[in-house]
N, C-alpha and C. Protein backbone atom coordinates (compact mmCIF):
# COMPACT_ATOMS: atom_id res chain seq x y z
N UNK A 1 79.41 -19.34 124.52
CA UNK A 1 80.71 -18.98 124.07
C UNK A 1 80.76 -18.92 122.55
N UNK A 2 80.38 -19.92 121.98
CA UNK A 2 80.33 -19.80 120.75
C UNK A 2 79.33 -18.77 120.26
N UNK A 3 78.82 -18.08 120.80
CA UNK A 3 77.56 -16.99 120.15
C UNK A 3 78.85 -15.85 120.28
N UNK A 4 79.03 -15.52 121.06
CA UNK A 4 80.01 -14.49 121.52
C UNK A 4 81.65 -14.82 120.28
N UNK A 5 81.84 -15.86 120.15
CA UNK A 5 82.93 -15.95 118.95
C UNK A 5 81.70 -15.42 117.74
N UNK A 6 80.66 -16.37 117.64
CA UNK A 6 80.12 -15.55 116.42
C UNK A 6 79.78 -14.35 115.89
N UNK A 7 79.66 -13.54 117.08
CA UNK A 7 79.29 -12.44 117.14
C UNK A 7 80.36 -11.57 116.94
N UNK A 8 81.50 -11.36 117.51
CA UNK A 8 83.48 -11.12 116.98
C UNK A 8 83.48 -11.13 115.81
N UNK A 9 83.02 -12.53 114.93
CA UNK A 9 83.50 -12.75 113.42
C UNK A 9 82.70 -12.24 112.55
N UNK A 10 81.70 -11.54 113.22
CA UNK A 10 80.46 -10.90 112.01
C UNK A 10 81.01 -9.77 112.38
N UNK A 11 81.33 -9.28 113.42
CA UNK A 11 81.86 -7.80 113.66
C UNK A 11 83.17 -7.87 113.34
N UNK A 12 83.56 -8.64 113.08
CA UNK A 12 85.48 -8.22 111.92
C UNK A 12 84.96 -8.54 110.92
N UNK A 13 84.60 -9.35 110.40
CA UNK A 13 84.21 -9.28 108.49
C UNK A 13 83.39 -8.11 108.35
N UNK A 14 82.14 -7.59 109.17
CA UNK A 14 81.55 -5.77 108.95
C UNK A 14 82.65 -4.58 108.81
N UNK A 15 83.38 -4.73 110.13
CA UNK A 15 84.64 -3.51 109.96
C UNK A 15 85.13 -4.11 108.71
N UNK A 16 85.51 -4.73 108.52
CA UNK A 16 86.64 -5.24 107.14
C UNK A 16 85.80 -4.80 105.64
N UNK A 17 85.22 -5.13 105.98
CA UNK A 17 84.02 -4.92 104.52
C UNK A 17 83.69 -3.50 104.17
N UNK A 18 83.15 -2.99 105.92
CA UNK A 18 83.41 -1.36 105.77
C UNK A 18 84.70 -0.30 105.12
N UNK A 19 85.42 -0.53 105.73
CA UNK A 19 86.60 -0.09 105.78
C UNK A 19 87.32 -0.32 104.04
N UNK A 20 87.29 -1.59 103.31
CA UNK A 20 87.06 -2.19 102.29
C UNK A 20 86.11 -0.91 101.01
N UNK A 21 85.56 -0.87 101.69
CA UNK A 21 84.25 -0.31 100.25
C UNK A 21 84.46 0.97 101.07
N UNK A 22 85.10 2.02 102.30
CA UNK A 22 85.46 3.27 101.91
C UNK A 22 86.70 3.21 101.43
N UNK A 23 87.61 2.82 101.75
CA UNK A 23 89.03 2.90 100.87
C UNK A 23 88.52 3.08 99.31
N UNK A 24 87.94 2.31 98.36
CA UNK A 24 87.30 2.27 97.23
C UNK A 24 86.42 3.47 96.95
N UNK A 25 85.64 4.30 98.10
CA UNK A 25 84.54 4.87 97.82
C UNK A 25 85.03 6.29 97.59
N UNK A 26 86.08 6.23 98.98
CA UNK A 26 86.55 7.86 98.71
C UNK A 26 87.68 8.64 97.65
N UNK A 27 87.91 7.68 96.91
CA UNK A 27 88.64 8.21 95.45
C UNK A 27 87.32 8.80 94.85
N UNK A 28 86.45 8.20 94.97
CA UNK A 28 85.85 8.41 93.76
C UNK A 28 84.70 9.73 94.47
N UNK A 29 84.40 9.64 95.76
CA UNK A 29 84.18 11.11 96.60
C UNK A 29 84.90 12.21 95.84
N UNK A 30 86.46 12.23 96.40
CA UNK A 30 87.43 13.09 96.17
C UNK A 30 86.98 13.80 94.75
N UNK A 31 87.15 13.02 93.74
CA UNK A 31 87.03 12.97 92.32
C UNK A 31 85.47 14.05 91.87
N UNK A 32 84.43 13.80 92.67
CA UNK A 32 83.19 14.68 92.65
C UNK A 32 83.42 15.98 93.15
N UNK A 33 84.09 15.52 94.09
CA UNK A 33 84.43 17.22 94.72
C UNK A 33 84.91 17.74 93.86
N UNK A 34 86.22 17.53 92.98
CA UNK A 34 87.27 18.08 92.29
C UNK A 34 86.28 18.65 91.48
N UNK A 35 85.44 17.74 90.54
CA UNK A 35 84.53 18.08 89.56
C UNK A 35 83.80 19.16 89.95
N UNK A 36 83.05 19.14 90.86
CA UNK A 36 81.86 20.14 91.10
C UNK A 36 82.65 21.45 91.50
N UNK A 37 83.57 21.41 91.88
CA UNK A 37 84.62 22.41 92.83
C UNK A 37 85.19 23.11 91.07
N UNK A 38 85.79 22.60 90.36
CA UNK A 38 86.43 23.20 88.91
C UNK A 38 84.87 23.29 88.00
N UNK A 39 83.74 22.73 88.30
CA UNK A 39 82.64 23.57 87.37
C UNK A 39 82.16 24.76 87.85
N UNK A 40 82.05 24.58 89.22
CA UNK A 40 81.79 26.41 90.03
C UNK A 40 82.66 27.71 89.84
N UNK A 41 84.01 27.44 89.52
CA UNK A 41 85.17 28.05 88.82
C UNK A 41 84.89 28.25 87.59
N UNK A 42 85.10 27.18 87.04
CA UNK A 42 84.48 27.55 85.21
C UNK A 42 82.89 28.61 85.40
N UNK A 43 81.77 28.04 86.37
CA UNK A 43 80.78 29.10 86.35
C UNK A 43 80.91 30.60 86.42
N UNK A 44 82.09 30.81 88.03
CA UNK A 44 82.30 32.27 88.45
C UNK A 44 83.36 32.94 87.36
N UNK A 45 83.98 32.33 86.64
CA UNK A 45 85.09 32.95 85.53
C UNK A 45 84.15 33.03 84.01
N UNK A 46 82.83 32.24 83.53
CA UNK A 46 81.93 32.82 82.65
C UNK A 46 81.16 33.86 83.07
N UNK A 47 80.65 33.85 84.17
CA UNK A 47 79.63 35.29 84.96
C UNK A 47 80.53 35.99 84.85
N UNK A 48 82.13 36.30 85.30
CA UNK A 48 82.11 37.80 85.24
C UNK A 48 83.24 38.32 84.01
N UNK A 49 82.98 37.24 82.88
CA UNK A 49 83.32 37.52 81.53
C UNK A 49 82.33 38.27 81.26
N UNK A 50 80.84 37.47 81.37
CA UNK A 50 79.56 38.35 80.52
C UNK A 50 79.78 39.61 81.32
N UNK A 51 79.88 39.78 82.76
CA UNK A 51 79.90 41.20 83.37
C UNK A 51 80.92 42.36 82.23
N UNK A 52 82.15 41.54 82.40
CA UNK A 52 83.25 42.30 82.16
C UNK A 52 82.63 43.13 80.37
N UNK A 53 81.88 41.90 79.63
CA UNK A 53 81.53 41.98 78.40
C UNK A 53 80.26 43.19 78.01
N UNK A 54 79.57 42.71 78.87
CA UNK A 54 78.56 43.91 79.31
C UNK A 54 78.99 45.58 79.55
N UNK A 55 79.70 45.79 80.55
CA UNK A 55 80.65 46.93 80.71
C UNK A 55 81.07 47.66 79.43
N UNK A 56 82.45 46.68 78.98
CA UNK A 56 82.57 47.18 78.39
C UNK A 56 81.95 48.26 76.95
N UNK A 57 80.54 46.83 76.19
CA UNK A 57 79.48 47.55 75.70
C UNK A 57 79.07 49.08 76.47
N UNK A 58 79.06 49.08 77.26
CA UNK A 58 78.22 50.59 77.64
C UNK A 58 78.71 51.32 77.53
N UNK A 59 80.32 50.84 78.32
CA UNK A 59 81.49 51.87 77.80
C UNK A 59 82.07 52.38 76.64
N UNK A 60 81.91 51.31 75.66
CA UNK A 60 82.24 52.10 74.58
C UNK A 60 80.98 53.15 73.61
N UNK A 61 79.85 52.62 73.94
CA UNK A 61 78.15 53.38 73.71
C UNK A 61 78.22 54.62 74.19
N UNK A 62 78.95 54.57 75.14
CA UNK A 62 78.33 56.01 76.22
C UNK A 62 79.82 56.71 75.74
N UNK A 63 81.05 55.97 75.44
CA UNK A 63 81.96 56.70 75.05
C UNK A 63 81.40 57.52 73.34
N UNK A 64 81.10 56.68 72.54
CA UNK A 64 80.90 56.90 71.31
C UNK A 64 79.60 58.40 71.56
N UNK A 65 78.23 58.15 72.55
CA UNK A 65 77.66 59.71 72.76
C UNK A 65 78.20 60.70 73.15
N UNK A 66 79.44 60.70 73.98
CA UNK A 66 80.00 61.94 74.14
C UNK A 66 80.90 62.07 72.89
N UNK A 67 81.34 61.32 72.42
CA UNK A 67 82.15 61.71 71.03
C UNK A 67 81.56 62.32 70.18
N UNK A 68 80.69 61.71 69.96
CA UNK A 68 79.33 62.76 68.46
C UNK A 68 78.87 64.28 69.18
N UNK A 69 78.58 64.06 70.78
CA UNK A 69 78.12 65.57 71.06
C UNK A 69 79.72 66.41 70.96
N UNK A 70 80.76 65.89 71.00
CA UNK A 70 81.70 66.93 71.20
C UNK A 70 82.19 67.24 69.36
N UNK A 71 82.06 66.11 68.98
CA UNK A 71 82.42 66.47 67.34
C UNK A 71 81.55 67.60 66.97
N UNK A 72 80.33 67.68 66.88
CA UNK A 72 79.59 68.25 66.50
C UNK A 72 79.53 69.91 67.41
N UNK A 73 80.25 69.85 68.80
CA UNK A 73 80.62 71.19 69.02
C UNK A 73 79.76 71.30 70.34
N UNK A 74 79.23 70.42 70.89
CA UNK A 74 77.48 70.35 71.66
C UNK A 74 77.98 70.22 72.74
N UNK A 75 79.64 69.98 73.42
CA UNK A 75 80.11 68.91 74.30
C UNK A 75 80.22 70.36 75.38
N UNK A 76 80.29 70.27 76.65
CA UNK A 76 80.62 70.82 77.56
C UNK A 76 81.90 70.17 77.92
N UNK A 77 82.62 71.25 78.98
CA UNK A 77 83.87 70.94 79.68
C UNK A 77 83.74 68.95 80.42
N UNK A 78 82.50 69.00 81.15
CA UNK A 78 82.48 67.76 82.29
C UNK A 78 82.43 66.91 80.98
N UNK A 79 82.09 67.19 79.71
CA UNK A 79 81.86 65.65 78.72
C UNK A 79 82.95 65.17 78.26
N UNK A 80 83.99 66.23 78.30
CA UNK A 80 85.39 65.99 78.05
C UNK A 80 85.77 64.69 79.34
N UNK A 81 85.64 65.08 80.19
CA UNK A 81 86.28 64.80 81.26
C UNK A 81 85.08 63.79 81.32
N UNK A 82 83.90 63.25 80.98
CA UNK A 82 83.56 62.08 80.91
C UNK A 82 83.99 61.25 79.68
N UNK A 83 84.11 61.56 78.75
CA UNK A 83 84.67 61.31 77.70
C UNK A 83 85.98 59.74 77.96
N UNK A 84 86.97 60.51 78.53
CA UNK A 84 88.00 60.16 79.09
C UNK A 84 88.03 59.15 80.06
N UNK A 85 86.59 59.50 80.81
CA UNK A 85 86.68 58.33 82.27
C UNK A 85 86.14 57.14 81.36
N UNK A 86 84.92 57.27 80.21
CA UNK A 86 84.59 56.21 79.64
C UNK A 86 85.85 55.30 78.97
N UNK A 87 86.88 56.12 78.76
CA UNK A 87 87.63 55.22 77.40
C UNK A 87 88.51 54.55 78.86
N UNK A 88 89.11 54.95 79.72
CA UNK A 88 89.99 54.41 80.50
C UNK A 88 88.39 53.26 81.21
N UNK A 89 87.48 53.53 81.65
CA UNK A 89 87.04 52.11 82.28
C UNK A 89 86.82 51.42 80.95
N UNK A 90 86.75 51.38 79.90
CA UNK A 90 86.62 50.83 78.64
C UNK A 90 87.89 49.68 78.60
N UNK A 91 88.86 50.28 78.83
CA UNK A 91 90.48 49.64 78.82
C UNK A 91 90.46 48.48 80.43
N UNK A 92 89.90 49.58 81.72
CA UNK A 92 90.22 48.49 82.59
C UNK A 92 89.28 47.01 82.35
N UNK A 93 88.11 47.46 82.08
CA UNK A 93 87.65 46.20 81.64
C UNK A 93 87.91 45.17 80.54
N UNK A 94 88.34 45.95 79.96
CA UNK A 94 88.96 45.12 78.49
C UNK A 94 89.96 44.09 78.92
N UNK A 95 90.62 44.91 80.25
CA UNK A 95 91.96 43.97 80.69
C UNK A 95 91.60 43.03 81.39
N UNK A 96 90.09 42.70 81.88
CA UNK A 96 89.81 42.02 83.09
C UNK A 96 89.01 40.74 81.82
N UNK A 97 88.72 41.31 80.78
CA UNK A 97 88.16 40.29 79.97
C UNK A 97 89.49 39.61 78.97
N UNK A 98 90.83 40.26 79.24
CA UNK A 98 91.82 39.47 78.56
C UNK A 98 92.24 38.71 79.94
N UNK A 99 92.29 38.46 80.77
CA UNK A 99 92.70 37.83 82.14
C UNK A 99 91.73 36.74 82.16
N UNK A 100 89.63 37.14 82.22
CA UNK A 100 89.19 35.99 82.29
C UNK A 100 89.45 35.16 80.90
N UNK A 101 89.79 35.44 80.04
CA UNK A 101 89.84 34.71 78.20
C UNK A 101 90.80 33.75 78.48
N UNK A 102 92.40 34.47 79.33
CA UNK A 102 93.26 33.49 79.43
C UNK A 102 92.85 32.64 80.63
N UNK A 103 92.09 32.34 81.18
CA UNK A 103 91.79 31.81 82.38
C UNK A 103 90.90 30.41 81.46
N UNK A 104 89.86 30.99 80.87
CA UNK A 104 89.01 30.20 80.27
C UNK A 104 89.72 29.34 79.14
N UNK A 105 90.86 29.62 78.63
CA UNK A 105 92.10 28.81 77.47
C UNK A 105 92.31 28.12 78.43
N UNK A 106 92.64 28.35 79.67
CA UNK A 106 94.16 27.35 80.54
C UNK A 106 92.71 25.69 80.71
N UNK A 107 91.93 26.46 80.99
CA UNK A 107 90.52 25.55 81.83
C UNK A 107 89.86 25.00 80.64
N UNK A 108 89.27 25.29 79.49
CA UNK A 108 88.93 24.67 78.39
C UNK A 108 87.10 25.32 79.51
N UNK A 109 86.56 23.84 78.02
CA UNK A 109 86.67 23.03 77.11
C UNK A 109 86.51 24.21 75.85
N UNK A 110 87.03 23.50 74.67
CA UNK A 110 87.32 24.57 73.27
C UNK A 110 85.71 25.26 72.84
N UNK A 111 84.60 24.58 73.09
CA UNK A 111 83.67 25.50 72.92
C UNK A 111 83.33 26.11 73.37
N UNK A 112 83.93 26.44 74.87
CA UNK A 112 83.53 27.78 75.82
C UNK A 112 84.64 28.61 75.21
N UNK A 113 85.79 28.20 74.91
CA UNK A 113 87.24 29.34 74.66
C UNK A 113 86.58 29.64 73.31
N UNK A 114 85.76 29.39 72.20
CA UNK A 114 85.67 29.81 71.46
C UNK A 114 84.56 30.90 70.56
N UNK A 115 83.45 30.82 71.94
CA UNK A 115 82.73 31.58 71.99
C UNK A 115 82.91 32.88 72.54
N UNK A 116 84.22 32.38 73.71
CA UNK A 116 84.64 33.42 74.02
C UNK A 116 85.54 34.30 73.77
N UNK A 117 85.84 33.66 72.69
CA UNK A 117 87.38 34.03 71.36
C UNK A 117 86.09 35.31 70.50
N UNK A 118 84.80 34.92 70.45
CA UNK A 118 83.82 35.60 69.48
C UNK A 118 83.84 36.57 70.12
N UNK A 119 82.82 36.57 71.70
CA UNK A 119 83.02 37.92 72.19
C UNK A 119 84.05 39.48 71.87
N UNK A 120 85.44 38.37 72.04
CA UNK A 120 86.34 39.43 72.37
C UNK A 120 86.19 39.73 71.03
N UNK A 121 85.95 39.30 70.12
CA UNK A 121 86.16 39.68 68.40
C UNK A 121 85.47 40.55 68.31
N UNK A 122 84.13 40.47 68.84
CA UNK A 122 83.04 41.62 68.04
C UNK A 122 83.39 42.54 69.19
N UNK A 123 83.91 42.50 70.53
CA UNK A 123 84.47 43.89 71.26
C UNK A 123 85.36 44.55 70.30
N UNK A 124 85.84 43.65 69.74
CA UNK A 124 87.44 44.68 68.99
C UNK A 124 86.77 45.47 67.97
N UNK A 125 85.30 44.80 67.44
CA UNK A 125 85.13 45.22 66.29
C UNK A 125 83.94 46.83 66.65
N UNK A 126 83.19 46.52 67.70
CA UNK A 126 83.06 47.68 68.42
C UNK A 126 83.98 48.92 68.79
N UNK A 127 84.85 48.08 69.41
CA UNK A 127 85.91 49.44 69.86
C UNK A 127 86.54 50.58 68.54
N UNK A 128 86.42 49.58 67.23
CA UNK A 128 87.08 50.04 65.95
C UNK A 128 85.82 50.92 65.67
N UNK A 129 84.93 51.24 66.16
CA UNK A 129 83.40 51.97 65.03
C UNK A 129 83.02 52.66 66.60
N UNK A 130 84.34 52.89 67.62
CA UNK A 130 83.50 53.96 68.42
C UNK A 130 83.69 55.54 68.05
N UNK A 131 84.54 55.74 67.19
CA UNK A 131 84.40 57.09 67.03
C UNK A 131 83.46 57.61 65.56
N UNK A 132 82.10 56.69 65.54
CA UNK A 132 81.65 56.98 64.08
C UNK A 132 80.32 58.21 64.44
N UNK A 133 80.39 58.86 63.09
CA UNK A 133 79.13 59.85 63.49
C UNK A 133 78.14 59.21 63.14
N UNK A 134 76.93 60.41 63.20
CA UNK A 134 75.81 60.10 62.73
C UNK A 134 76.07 60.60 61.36
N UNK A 135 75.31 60.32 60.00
CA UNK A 135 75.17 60.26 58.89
C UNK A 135 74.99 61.77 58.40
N UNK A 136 73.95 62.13 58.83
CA UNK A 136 73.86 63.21 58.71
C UNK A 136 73.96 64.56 59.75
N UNK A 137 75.40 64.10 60.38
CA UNK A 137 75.96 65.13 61.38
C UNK A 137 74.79 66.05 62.44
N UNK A 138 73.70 65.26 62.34
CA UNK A 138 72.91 65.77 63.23
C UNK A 138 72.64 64.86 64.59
N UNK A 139 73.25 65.43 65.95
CA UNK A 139 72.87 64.04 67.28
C UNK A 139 71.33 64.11 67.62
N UNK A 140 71.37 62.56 67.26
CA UNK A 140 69.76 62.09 68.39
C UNK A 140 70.80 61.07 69.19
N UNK A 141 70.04 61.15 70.48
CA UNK A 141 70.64 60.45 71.30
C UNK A 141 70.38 58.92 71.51
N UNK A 142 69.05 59.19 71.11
CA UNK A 142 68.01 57.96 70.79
C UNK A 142 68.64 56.66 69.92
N UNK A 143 69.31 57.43 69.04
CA UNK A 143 70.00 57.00 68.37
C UNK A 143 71.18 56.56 67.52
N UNK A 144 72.22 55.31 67.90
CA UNK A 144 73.72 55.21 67.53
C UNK A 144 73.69 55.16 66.03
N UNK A 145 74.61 55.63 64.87
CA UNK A 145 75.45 55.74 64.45
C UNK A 145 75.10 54.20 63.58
N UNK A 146 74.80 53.28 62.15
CA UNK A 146 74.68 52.47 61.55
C UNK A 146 75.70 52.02 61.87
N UNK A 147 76.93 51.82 61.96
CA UNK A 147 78.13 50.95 62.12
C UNK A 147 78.08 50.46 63.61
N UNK A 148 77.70 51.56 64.44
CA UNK A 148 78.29 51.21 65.83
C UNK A 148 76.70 50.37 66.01
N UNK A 149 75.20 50.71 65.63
CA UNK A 149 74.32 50.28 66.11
C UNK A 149 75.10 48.68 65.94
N UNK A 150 74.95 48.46 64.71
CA UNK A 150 75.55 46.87 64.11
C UNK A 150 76.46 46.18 64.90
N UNK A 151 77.82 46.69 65.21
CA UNK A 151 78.28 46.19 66.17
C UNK A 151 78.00 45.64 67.53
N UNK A 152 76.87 46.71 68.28
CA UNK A 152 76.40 46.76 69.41
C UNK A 152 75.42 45.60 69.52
N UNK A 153 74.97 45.12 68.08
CA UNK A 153 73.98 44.04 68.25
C UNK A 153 74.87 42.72 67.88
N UNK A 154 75.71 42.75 67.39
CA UNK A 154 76.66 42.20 67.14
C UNK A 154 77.47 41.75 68.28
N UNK A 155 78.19 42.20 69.40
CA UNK A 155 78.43 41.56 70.49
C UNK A 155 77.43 41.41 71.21
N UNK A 156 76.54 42.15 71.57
CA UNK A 156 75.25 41.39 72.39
C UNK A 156 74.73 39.99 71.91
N UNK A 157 74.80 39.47 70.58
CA UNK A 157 74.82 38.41 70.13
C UNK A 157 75.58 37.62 70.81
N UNK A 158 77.22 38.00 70.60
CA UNK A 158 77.96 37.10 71.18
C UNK A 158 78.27 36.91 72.67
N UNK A 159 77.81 37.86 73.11
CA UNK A 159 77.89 37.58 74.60
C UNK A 159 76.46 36.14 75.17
N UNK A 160 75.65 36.30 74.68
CA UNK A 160 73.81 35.64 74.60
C UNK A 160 74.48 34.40 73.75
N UNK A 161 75.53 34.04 72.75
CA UNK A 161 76.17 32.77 72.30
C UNK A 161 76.66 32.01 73.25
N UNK A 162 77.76 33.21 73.97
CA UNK A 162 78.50 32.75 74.97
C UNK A 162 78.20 31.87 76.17
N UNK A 163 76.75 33.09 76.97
CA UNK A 163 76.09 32.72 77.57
C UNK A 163 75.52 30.84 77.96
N UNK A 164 75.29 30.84 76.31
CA UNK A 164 74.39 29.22 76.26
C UNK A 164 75.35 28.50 76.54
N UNK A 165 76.43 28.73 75.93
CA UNK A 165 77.79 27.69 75.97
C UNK A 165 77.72 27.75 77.29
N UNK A 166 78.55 28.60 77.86
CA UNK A 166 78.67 28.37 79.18
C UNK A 166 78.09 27.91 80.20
N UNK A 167 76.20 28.19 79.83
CA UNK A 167 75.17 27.28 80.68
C UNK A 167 75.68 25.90 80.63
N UNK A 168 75.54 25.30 79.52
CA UNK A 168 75.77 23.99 78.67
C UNK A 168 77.07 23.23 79.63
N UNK A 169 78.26 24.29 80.35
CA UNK A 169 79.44 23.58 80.48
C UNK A 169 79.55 23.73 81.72
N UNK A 170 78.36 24.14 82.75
CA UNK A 170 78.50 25.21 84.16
C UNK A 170 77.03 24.37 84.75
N UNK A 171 76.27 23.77 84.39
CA UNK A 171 74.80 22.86 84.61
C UNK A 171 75.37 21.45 85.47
């Protein structure tokens, strides 16, 4: 009889003890989830900044080659009409990289918002040097334009800044 009481009182102080150290355990569960759950967010909202950032670069590159072939007189009817599709996906993406920027402000931390404050800077400063010629009004294709090349290396910089940050805050 008494084995059988002993055996009761080791099995209520186990449940008790159990029960004890999960009450305690699963705050702090919860709390990992939250974490790992808002760094996968912060990850998928830096990936498709660099996307959005990327894009736009091409878009305004490939906008700025049909601009020099049409300045120069070289442009066919369809370059017009590519011309145009470049600057409008130029804009929709622009809008999808002012949506992830405010996303990345609301979420922090200030050295991801501020790398990504750079990006958008050297986009603006791109978008300002997409209608530049070549120097000597002659097109190689091979080759952008001294202002716009600069720029172009210039946000690719900041996107490859961005990048690290965001590894750094997304690891």
């Amino acid at each position: 009889m008494l084995t059988a009481l002993g055996a009761a009182v080791i099995a209520a102080v186990a449940s008790l003890v159990g029960v004890t150290l999960g009450a305690l355990v699963e705050p702090l569960k919860l709390n990992a989830a939250r974490r790992v759950k808002q760094r996968q967010e912060r990850a998928d909202r830096c990936g498709a900044f660099i996307e959005a950032a990327a894009r736009a670069r091409q878009h305004l590159v490939s906008y700025n080659v049909i601009h020099r072939l049409r300045e120069l007189g070289e442009s066919t009817e369809a370059d017009v009409e590519r011309e145009a599709g470049y600057e409008d996906s130029y804009f929709t993406v622009r809008a999808e990289m002012r949506s992830l920027y405010g996303l990345l402000v609301m979420s922090g931390p200030d050295e991801l918002v501020e790398a990504a404050r750079n990006v958008r800077q050297q986009d603006m400063d791109l978008h300002d040097v997409r209608h530049e010629l070549d120097e000597d009004r002659k097109f190689d294709r091979r080759f952008l334009p001294a202002a716009v090349r600069t720029a172009v290396v210039a946000l690719d910089r900041a996107i490859e800044e961005f990048a690290l940050v965001a590894r750094k805050h997304t690891s």
